Coordinates of C-alpha atoms (C1' of nucleotides) in Angstrom, one line a residue:
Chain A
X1 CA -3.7 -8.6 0.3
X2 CA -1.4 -6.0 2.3
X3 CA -3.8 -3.4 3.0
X4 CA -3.0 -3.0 6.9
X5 CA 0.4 -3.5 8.7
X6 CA 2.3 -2.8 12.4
X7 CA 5.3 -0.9 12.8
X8 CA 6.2 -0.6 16.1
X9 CA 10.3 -0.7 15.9
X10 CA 11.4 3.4 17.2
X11 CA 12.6 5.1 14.2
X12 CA 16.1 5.1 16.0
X13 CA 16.0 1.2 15.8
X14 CA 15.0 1.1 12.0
X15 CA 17.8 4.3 11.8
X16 CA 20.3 1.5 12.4
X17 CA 19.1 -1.8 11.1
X18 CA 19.0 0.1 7.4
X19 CA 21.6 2.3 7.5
X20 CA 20.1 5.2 7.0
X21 CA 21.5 8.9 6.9
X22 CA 20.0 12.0 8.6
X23 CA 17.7 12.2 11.4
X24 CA 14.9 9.9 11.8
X25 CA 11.6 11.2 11.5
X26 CA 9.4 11.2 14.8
X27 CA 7.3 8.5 14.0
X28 CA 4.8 6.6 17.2
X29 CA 4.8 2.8 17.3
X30 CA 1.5 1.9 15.0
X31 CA -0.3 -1.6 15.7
X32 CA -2.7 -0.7 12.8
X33 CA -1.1 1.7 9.3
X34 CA -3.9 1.7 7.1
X35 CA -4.2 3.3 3.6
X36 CA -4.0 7.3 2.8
X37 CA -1.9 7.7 6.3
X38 CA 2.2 8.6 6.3
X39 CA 4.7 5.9 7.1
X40 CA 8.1 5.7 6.8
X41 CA 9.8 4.8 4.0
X42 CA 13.4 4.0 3.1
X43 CA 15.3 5.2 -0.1
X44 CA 17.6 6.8 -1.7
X45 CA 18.0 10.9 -2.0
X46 CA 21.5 12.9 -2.9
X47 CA 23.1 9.1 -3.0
X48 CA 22.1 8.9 0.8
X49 CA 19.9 5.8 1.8
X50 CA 17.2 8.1 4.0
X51 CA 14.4 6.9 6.6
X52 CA 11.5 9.7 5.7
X53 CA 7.7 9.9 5.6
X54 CA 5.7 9.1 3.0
X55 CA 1.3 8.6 2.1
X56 CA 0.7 5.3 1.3
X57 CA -1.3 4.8 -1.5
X58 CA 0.7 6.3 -4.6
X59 CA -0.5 9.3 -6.6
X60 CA 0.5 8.6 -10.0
X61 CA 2.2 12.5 -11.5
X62 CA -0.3 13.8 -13.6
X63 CA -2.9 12.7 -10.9
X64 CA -6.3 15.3 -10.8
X65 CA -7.3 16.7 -7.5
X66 CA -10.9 17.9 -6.3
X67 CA -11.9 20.8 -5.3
X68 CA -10.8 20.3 -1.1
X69 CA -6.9 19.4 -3.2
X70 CA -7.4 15.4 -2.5
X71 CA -5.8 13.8 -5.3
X72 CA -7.6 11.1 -7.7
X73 CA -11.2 12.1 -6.3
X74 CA -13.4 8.8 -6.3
X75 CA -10.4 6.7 -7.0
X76 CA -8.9 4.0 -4.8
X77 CA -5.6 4.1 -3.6
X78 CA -2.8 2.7 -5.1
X79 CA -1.5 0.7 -2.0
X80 CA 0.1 -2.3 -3.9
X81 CA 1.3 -2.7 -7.3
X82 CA 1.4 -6.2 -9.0
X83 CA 5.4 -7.3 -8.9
X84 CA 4.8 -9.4 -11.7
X85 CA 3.7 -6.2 -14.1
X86 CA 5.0 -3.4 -12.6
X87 CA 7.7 -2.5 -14.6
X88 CA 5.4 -1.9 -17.7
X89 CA 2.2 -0.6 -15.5
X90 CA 1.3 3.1 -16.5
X91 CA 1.4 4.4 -13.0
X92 CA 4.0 2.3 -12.0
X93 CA 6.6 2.2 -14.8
X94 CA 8.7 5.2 -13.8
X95 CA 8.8 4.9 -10.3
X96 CA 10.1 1.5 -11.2
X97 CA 12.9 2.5 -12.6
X98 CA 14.2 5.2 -11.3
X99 CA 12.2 5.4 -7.2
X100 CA 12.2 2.0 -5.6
X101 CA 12.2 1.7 -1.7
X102 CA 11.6 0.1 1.1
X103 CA 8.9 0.1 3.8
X104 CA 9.9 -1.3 7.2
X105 CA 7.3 -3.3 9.1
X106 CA 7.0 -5.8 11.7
X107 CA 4.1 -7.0 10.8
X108 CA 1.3 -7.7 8.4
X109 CA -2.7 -8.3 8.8
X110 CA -5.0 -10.4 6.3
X111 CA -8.1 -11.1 7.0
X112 CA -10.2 -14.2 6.6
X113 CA -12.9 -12.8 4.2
X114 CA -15.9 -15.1 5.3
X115 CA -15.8 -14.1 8.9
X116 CA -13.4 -10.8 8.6
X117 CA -11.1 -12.6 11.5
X118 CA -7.4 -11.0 11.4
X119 CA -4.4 -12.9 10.8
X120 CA -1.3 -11.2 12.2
X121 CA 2.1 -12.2 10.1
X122 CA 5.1 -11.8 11.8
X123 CA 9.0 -13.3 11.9
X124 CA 9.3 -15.1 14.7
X125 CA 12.5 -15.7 16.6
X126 CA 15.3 -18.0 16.2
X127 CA 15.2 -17.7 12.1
X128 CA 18.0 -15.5 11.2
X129 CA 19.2 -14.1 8.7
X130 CA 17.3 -11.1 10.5
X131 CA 18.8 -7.4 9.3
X132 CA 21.0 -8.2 12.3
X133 CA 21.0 -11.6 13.1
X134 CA 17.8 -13.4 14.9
X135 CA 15.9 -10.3 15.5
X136 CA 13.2 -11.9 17.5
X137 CA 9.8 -12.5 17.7
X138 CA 8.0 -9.5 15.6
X139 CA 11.4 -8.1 14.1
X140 CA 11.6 -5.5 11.7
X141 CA 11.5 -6.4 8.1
X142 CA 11.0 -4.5 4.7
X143 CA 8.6 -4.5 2.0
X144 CA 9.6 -3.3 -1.2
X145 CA 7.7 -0.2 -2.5
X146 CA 8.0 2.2 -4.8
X147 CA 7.8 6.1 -4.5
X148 CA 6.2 9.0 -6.7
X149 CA 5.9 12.8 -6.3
X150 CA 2.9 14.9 -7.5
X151 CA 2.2 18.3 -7.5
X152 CA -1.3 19.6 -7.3
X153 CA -1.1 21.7 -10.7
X154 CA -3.5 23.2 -9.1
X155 CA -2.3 24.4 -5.9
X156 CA 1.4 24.7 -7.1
X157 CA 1.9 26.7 -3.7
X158 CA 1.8 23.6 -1.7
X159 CA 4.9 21.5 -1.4
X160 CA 4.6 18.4 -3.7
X161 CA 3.0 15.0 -2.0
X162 CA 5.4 12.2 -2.0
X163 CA 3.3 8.7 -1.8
X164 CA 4.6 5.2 -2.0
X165 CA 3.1 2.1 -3.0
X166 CA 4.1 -2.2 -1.6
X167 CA 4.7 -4.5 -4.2
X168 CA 2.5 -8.0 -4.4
X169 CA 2.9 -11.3 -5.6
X170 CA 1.7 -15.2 -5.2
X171 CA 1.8 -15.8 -1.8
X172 CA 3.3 -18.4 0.5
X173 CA 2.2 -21.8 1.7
X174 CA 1.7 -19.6 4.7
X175 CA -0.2 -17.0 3.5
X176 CA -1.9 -18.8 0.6
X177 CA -5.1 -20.5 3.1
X178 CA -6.1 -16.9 3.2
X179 CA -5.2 -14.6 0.0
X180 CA -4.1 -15.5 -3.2
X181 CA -1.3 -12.2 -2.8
X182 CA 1.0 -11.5 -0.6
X183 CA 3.3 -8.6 -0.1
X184 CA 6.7 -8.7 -1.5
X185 CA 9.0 -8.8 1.4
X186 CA 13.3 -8.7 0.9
X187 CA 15.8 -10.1 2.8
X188 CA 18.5 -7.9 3.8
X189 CA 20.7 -8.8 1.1
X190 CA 18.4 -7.5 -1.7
X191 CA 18.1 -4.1 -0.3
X192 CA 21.4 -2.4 -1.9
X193 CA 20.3 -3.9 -5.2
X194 CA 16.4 -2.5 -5.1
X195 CA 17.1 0.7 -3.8
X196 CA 19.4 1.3 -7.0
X197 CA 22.9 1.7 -4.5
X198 CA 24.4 -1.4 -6.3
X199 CA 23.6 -1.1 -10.7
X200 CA 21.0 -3.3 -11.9
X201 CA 19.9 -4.0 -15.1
X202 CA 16.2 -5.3 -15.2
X203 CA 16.8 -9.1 -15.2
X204 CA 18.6 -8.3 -11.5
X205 CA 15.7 -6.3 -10.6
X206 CA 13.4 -9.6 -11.8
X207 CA 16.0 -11.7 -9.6
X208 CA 15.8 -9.5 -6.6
X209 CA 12.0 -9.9 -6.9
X210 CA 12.3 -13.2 -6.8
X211 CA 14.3 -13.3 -3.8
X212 CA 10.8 -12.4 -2.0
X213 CA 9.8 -15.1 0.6
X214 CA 8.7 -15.5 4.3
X215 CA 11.2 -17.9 5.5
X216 CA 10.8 -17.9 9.6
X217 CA 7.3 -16.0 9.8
X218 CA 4.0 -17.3 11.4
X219 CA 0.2 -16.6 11.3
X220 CA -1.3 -15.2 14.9
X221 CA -4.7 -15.1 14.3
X222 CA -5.8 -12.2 16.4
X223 CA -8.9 -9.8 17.7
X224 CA -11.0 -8.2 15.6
X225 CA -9.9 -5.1 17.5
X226 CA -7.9 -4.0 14.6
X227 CA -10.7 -4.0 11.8
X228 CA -11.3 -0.7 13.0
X229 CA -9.0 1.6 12.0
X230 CA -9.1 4.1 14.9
X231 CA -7.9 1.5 17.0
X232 CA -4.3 1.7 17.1
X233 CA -2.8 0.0 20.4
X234 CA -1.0 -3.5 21.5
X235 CA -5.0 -5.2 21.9
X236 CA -4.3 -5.1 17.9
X237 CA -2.2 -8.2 18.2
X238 CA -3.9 -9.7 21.2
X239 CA -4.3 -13.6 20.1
X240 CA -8.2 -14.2 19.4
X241 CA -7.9 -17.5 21.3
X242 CA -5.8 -19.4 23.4
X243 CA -7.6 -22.6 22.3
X244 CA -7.1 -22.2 18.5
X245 CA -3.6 -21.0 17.8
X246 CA -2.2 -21.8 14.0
X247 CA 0.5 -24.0 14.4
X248 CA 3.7 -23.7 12.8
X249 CA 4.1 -25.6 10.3
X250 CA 7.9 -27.1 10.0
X251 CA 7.4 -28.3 6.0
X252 CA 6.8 -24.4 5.4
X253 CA 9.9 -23.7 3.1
X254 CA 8.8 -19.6 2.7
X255 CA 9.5 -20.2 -0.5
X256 CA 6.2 -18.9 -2.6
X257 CA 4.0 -21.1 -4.3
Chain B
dC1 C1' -7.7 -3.7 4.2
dC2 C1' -12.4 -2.8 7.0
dA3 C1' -15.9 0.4 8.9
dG4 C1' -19.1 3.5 8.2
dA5 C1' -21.8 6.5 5.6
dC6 C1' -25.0 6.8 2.1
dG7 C1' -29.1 13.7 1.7
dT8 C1' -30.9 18.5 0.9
dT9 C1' -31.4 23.6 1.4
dG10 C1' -30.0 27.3 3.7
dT11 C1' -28.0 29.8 7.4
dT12 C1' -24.3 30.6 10.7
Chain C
dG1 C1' -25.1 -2.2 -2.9
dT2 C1' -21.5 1.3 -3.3
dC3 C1' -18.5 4.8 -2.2
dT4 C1' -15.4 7.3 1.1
dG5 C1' -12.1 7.7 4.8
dG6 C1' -8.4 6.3 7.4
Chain D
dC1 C1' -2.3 15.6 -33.3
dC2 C1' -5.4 15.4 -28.8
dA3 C1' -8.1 12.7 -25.5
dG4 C1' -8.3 9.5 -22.3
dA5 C1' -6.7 5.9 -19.5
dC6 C1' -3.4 4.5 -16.5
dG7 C1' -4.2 0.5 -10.7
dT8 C1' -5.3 -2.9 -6.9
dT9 C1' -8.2 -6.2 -4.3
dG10 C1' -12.0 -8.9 -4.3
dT11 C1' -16.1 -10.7 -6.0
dT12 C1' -19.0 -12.4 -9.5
Chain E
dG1 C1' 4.1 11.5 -16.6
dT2 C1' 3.4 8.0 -20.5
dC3 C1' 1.1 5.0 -23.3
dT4 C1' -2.8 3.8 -26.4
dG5 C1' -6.6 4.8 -29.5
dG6 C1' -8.7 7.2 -32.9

DNA sequence: CCAGACGTTGTT
DNA sequence: GTCTGG
DNA sequence: CCAGACGTTGTT
DNA sequence: GTCTGG
C-alpha cells in the first residue's frame, strides 16, 4: 500500500493549515518520500501541536542496532501499521496510546503490480471540506501516524531517533482496482481528537478511524519516472498518457469498501 | 514502495 | 530468488 | 524467572 | 518497551 508519497506544500503553508507552534523545519518540496528518509510530521510536544522531522519507518524501543548503529539490522521497516490491530500490536501498542500524529502529504503512489505502472492519488479541486476550504488540485492532507523514540543502548551518546509509522486499512472503491490497503487519511475535523488535544477514550479513537475516507481524490496514472527513488522532481507526476487518463468516477462515495 | 545488488582477501 | 537501501 | 518475539506488504 | 511461551 503507502510505501511512497509527495509533499510538496512549503513547510510555512502546512505551518498554517495545522496550526502548528514553533518554527517550521526547512523541509524541500519531495515528488517521491520513500522509506528510511525524514519527513515531517505533526504532533503534539509540551501540549503544543508541532510540525518536526521524523524517519519513516518506526523503530520499535528496545529495537537492536548493528555494528554501523542502523537499527533492526535485516529487518524491514515499519512504514504502516494495520489500523484495524494496532492498538494491541507489540510495536505499535504504546505509541498508540500515548504518540499519535499526523503526516501531511499531497499525494500518494501505488503501483500496478503486474506492470509496476504508478498511480498518483491526489484531492482534486472543487471538493471541500479541504483544511481550509477547496484547497485545490493536489491539496495538502494528512495521514495518521504514529511516533516512537529509541535510543541506541549502544551508542547512548547519540541523541535518540524519533521514527513514525502511517496507519492502513481496506481501501476505497478508488484505490481498491489496485491494492487491497490503503492509507488511513483524516479529515480535518478528526485531527484534535487523534493527536490526543481533545480526550478520547478508545471507542473515539475506533470512531476517528473510521472517519478515514478519500472523498474528492482521483487516480493519475503517471511515469514510471518515480519507481526510482533518486528521482525526486515534478516529471514524478507527469501523466503516463494523454490517451488513457482514469476517469473520475461520480458514484465514488470515498467511503471505504 | 521499487531498484539494485547479490563476493572475497587484503591493503591503503 | 532474496536482501538492502532509500 | 528469562528468552524471544514483536510488523508490514505481497506473493504463494 | 511489552507480551507470550516455557
Amino acid at each position: 500500500m503507502c510505501g511512497r508519497y509527495k509533499v510538496t506544500t512549503p513547510p510555512e503553508a502546512m505551518r498554517q493549515l495545522f496550526g502548528t507552534h514553533g518554527v517550521p523545519p526547512n523541509f524541500p518540496p519531495r515528488y517521491n518520500v520513500a522509506p528510511t528518509q525524514d519527513v515531517p510530521v505533526v504532533f503534539v510536544e509540551h501540549e503544543q501541536r508541532v510540525l518536526g522531522l521524523m524517519r519513516w519507518g518506526l523503530v520499535p524501543a528496545g529495537s537492536e542496532s548493528d555494528a554501523q548503529g542502523k537499527p533492526r539490522p535485516g529487518r524491514p521497516p515499519l512504514i504502516n501499521a494495520r489500523s484495524e490491530t494496532v492498538s494491541s500490536a507489540g510495536p505499535f501498542r504504546n505509541a498508540y496510546r500515548a504518540r499519535r500524529c499526523l503526516v501531511p502529504a499531497d499525494g500518494y503512489y501505488e503501483w500496478d503490480k503486474t506492470t509496476t505502472t504508478p498511480h498518483l492519488f491526489r484531492r482534486r479541486s472543487g471538493f471541500p471540506p479541504a483544511p481550509a476550504g477547496d484547497g485545490g488540485e493536489g491539496a495538502l492532507f494528512a495521514f495518521a501516524g504514529l511516533w516512537e523514540e529509541w535510543q541506541d543502548l549502544k551508542r547512548p551518546d547519540i541523541a535518540p531517533l524519533r521514527s513514525c509509522t502511517v496507519l492502513t486499512t481496506r481501501p476505497s472503491e478508488l484505490v481498491a482496482p489496485l491494492h487491497d490497503r490503503m492509507p488511513v487519511i483524516l479529515p480535518p475535523e478528526s485531527w484534535a481528537v487523534w493527536l490526543g488535544e481533545a480526550k478520547a477514550d478508545h471507542t473515539e479513537l475506533q470512531a476517528v478511524l473510521a472517519s478515514a475516507g478519500d472523498t474528492g481524490f482521483t487516480d493519475t496514472t503517471v511515469s514510471k519516472h518515480v519507481n526510482a527513488h533518486g528521482n525526486d522532481d515534478p516529471a514524478c507526476i507527469e501523466p503516463a498518457s494523454d490517451l488513457a487518463p482514469i476517469p473520475p468516477s461520480p458514484r465514488d462515495s470515498g467511503r471505504l469498501l
